Short mmCIF file of C-alpha atoms in Angstrom, two decimals:
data_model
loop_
_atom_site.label_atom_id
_atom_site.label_comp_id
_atom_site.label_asym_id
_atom_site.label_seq_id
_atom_site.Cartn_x
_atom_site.Cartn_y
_atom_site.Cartn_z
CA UNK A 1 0.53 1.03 -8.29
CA UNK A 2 -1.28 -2.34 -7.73
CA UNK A 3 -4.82 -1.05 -9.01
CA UNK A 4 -2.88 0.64 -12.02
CA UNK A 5 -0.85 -2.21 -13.09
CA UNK A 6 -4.26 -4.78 -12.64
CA UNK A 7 -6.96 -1.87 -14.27
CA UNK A 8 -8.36 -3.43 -17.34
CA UNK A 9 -7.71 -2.23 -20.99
CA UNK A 10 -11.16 -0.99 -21.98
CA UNK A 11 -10.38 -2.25 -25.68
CA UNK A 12 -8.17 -5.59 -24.71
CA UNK A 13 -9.75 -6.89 -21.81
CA UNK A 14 -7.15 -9.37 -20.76
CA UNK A 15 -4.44 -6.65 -21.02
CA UNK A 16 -3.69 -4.15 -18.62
CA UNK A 17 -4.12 -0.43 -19.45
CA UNK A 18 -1.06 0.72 -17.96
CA UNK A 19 2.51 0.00 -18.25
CA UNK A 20 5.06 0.67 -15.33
CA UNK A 21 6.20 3.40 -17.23
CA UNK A 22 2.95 4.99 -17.05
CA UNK A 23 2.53 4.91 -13.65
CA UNK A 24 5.88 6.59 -13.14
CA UNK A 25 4.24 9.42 -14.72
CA UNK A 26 1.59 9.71 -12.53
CA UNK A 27 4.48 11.02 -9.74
CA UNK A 28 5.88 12.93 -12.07
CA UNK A 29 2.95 14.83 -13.50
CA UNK A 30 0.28 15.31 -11.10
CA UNK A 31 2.24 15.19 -8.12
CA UNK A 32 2.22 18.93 -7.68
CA UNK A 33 -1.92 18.69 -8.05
CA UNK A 34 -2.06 15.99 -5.25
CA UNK A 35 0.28 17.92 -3.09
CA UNK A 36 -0.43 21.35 -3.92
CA UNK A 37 2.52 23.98 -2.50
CA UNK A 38 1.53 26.79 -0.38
CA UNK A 39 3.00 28.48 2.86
CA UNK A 40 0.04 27.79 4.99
CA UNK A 41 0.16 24.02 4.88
CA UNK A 42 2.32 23.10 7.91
CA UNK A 43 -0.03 25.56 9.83
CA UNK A 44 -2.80 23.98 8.40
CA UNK A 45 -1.69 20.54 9.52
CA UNK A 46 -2.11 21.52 13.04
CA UNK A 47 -5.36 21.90 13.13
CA UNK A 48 -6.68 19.10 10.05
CA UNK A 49 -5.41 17.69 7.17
CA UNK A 50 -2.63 19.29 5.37
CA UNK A 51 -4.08 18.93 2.15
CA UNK A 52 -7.65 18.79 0.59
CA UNK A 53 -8.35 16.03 -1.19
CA UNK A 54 -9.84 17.64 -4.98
CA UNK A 55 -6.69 16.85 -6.45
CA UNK A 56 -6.20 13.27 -5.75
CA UNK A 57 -9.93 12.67 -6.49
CA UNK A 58 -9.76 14.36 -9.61
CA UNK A 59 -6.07 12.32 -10.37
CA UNK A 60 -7.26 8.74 -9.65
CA UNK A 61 -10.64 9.65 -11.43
CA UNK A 62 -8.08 10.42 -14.57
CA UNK A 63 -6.61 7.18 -14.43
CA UNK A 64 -9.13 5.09 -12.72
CA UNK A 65 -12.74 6.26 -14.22
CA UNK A 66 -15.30 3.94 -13.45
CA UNK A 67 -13.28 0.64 -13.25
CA UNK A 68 -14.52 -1.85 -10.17
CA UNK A 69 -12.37 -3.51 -8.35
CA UNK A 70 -13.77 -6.85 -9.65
CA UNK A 71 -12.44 -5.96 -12.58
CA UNK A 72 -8.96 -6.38 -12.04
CA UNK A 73 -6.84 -8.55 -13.88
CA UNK A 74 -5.37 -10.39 -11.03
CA UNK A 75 -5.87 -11.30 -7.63
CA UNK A 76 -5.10 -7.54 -5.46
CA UNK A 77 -5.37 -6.74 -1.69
CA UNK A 78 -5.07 -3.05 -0.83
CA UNK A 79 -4.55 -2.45 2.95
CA UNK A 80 -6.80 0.00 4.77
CA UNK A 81 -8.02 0.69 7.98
CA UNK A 82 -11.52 1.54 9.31
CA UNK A 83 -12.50 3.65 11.91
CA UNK A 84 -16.03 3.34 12.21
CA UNK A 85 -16.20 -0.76 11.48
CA UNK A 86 -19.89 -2.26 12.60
CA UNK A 87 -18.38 -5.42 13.38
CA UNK A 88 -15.70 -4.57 16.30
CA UNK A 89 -16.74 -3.38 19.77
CA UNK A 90 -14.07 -0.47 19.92
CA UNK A 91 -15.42 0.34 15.74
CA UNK A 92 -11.59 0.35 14.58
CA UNK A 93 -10.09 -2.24 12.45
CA UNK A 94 -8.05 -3.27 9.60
CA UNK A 95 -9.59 -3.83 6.27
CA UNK A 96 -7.89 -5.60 3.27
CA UNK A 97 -9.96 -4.30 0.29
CA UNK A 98 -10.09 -7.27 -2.38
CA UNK A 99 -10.92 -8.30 -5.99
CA UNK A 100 -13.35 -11.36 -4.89
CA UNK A 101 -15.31 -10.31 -1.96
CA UNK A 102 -18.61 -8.97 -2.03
CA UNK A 103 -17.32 -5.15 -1.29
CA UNK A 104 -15.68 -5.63 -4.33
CA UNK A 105 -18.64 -5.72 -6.40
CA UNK A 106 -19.61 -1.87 -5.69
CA UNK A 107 -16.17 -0.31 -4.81
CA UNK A 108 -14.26 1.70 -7.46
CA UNK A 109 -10.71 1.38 -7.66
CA UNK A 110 -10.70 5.26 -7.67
CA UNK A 111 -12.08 4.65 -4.35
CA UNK A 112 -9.77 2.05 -2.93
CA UNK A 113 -7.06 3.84 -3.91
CA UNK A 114 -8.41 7.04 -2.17
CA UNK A 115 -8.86 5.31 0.91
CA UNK A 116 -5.53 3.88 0.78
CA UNK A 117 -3.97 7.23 0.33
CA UNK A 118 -6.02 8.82 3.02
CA UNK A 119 -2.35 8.89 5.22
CA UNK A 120 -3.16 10.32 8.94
CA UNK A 121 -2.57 14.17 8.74
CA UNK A 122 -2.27 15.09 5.21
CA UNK A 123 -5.60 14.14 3.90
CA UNK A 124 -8.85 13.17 5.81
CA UNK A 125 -10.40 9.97 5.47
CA UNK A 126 -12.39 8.34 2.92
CA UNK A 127 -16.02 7.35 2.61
CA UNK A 128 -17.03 4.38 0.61
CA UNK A 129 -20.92 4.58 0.25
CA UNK A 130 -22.49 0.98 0.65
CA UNK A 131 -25.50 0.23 -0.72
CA UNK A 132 -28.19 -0.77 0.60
CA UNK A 133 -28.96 -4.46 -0.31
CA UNK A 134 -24.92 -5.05 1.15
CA UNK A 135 -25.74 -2.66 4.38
CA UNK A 136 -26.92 -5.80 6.00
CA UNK A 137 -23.45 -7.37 6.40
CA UNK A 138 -22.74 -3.78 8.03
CA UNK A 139 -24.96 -3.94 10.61
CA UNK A 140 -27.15 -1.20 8.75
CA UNK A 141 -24.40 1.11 8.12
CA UNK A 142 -24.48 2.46 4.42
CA UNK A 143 -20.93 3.55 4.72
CA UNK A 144 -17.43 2.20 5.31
CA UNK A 145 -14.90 5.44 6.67
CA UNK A 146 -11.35 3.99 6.32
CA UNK A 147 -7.79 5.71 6.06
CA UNK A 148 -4.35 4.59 4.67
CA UNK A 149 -3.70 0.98 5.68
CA UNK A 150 0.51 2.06 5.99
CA UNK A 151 -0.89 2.70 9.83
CA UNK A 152 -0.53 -0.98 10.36
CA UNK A 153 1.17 -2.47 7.39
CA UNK A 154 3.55 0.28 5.23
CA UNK A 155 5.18 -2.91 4.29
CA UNK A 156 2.38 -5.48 3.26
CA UNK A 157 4.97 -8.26 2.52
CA UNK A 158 4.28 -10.10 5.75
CA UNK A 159 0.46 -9.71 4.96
CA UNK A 160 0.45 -10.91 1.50
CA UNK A 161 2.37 -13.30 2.11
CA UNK A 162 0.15 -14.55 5.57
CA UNK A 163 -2.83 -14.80 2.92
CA UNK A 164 -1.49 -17.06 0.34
CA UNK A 165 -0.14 -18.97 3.84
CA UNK A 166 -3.58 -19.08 5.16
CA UNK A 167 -5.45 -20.92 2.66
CA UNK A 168 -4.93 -20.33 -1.62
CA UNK A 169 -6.08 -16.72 -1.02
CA UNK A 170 -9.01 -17.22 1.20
CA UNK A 171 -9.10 -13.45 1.71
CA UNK A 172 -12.82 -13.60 3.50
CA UNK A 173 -11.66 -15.64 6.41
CA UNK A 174 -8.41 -13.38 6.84
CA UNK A 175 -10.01 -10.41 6.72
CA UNK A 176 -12.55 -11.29 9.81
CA UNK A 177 -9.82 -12.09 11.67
CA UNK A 178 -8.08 -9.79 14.42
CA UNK A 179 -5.23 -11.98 14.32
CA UNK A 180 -1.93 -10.77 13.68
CA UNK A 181 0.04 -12.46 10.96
CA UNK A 182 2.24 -14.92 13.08
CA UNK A 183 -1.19 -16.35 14.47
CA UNK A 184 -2.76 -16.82 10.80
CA UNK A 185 0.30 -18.56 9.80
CA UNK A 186 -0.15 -21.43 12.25
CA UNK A 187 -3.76 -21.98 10.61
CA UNK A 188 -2.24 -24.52 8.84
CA UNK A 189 0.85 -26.13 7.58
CA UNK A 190 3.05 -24.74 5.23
CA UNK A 191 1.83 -26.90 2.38
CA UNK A 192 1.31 -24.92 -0.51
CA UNK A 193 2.44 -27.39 -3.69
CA UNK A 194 4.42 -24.74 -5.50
CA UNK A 195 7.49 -22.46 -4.53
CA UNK A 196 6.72 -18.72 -3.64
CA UNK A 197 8.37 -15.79 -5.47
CA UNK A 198 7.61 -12.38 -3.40
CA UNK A 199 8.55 -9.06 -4.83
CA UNK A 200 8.66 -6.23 -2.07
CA UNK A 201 9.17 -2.91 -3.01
CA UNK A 202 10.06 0.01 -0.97
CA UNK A 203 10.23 3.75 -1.31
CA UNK A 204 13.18 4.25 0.36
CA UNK A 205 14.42 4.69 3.54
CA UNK A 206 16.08 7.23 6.13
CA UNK A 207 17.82 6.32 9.33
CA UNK A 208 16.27 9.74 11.18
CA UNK A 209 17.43 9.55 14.50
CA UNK A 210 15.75 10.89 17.77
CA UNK A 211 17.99 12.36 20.19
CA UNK A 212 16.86 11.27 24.27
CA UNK A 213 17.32 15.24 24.95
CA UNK A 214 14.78 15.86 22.07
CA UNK A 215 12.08 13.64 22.80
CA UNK A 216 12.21 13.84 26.84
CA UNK A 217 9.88 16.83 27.04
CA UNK A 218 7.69 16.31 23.86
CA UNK A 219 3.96 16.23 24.59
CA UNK A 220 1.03 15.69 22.02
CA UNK A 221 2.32 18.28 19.84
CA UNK A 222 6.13 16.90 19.64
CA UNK A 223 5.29 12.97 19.42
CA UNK A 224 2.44 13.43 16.42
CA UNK A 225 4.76 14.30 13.65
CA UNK A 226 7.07 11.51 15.18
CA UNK A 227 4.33 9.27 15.56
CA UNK A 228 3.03 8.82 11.95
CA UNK A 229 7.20 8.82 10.91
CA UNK A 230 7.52 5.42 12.98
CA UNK A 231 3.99 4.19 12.02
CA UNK A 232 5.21 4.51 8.49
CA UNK A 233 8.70 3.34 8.68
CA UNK A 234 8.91 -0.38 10.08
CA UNK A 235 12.51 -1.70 8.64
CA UNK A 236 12.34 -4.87 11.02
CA UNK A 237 9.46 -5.87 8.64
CA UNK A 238 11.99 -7.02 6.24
CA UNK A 239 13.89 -9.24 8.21
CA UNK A 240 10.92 -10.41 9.82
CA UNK A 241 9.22 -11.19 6.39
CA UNK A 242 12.61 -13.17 5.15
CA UNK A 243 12.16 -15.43 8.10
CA UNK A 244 8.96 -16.33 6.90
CA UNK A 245 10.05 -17.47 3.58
CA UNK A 246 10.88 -20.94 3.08
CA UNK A 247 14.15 -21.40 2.25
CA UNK A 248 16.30 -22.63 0.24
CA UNK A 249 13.08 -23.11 -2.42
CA UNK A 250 11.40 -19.39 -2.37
CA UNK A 251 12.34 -16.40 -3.64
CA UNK A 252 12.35 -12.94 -1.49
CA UNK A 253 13.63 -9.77 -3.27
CA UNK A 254 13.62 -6.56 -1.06
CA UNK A 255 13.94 -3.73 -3.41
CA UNK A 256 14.67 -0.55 -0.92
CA UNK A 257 17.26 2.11 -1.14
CA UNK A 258 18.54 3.61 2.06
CA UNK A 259 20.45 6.63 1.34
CA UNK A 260 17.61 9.05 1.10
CA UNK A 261 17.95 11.89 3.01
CA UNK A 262 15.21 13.36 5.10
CA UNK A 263 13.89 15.95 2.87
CA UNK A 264 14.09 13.77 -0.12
CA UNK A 265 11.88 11.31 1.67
CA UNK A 266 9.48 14.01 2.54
CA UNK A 267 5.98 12.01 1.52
CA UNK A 268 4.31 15.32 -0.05
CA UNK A 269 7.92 16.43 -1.49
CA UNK A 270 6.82 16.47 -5.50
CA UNK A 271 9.13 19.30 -6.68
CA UNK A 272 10.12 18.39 -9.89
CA UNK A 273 13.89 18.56 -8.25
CA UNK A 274 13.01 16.14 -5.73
CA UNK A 275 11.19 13.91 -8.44
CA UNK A 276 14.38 13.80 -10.56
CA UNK A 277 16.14 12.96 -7.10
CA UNK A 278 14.52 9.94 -6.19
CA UNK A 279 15.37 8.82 -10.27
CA UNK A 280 18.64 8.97 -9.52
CA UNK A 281 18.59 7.21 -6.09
CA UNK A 282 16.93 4.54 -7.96
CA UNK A 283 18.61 4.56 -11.15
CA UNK A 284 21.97 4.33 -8.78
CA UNK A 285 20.39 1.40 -6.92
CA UNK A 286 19.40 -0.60 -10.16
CA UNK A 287 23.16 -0.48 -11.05
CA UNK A 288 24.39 -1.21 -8.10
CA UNK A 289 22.11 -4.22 -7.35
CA UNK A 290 21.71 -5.13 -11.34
CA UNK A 291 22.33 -9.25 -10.31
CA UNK A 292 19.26 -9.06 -8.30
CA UNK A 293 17.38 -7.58 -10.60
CA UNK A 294 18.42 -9.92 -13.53
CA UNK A 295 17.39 -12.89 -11.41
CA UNK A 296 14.32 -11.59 -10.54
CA UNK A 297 13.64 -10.71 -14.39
CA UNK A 298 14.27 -14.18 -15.09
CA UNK A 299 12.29 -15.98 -12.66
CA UNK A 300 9.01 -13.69 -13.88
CA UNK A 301 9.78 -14.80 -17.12
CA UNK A 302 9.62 -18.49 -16.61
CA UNK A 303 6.30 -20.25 -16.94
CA UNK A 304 4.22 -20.73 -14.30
CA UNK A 305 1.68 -23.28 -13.40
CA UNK A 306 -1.91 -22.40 -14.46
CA UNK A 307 -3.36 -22.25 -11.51
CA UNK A 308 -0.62 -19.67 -10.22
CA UNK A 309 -1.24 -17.24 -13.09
#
């Protein structure tokens, strides 16, 4: 959604290609190509990734061509996480792929975007090629193998926010950090000279409870599926991220419905049933919460200093 909304318009430069709108469609077009149905997935998923990845790679080729991420319109940071990273002793670390580093200047978005999708179980990981005159700051490696960054941060808020903390966006020192966010934030004092305005959006939520008599005898086989639910659930982010806010001068909206039900939420669920589900969850949550969204409409609207733009 970031990449989309920030990709270039080939014949207006300064505009973006895509609308909102557009995106939407993406989800509810191609989302039975990404997730393709079949009765051998869950077995599948036992043994490797649930899903090939052809159809997503074909998908964000579609919409993404041959854009760089230099190219985008705005600053972006897309979460990932390596496996293989030259520069940590255990070769695992997270990654935030950006619009003004030097990775930038050879990575796709197609690519970032596949490597962000590249969620534990359901697709393998992705391989960004490096080439060879930037191998150096890799130790020699030609490569970069990374996997969805929702392992560490399925709600970026706190990071995004830690990064415009940190220093105006000075994305190069956070990402060589192994820090956590609380730590980065006591770089410096909060002195940025303008007020903050963060947007967070969720995908929805479901309070899935484990009972103690389930999970007492689960091994590697019962705590994997639960595992990746908890990696990629984190509701405490939110209050943890409004904390961090200054108030009463910023602005935090937390956009997240919570009355999905469990196979609604289902990540690969793109039945066209399902799709027209989650509308209605959200067209239902709009309503309800139509005040916050007609403050938050306004405050986008108002002009902004230059260098905040």
């Amino acid at each position: 959604m970031a990449l989309g909304l920030t990709k270039p318009d080939p014949k207006h430069p300064d505009q973006p290609l895509y609308k909102a709108t557009k995106l939407v469609e993406l989800y509810e077009n191609e989302g039975g190509r990404i997730f393709p149905a079949s009765p051998l997935n869950r077995i599948r998923q036992i043994f490797g990734p649930k899903y090939r990845p052809e159809g997503l790679e074909q998908v964000l080729t579609n919409y993404f061509g041959n854009t760089l991420l230099s190219d985008a319109l705005t600053n972006v940071v897309i979460p990932t996480y390596a496996l293989d990273d030259p520069d940590t002793a255990k070769g695992r670390k997270h990654i935030f792929l950006t619009n003004d580093d030097e990775l930038s200047s050879f990575i796709y978005m197609r690519e970032a975007a596949r490597a962000a999708s590249a969620a534990p179980t359901y697709f393998p990981p992705f391989r960004i090629p490096v080439p060879s005159e930037l191998s150096a700051t890799l130790l020699g490696k030609n490569y970069l193998t990374l996997i969805d960054g929702g392992v560490f941060a399925n709600n970026p808020a706190p990071y995004a926010l830690s990064i415009v903390k940190a220093g105006d966006l000075d994305v190069d020192w956070y990402r060589n950090q192994s820090k956590g966010f609380y730590e980065v934030l006591g770089r410096r004092p909060y002195d940025l000279e303008h007020l903050l305005l963060l947007l967070s959006l969720g995908t929805g939520q479901v309070p899935r409870a484990v009972p103690f008599e389930r999970a007492w005898n689960w091994g590697l086989m019962g705590w994997s599926r639960a595992l990746v639910d908890i990696a990629f659930s984190d509701p405490g982010v939110e209050s943890e991220t409004q904390d961090l806010m200054q108030p009463p001068g910023d602005y935090y909206f937390r956009l997240q419905p919570k009355t999905l039900v469990a196979s609604t939420a289902e990540l690969d669920n793109a039945s066209k049933d399902n799709i027209q589900t989650l509308m209605r969850v959200t067209n239902d949550y709009m309503d309800l919460h139509h005040t916050d969204f007609d403050k938050l409409v306004t405050l986008l609207e108002r002009e902004r200093p230059q260098e905040c733009q």
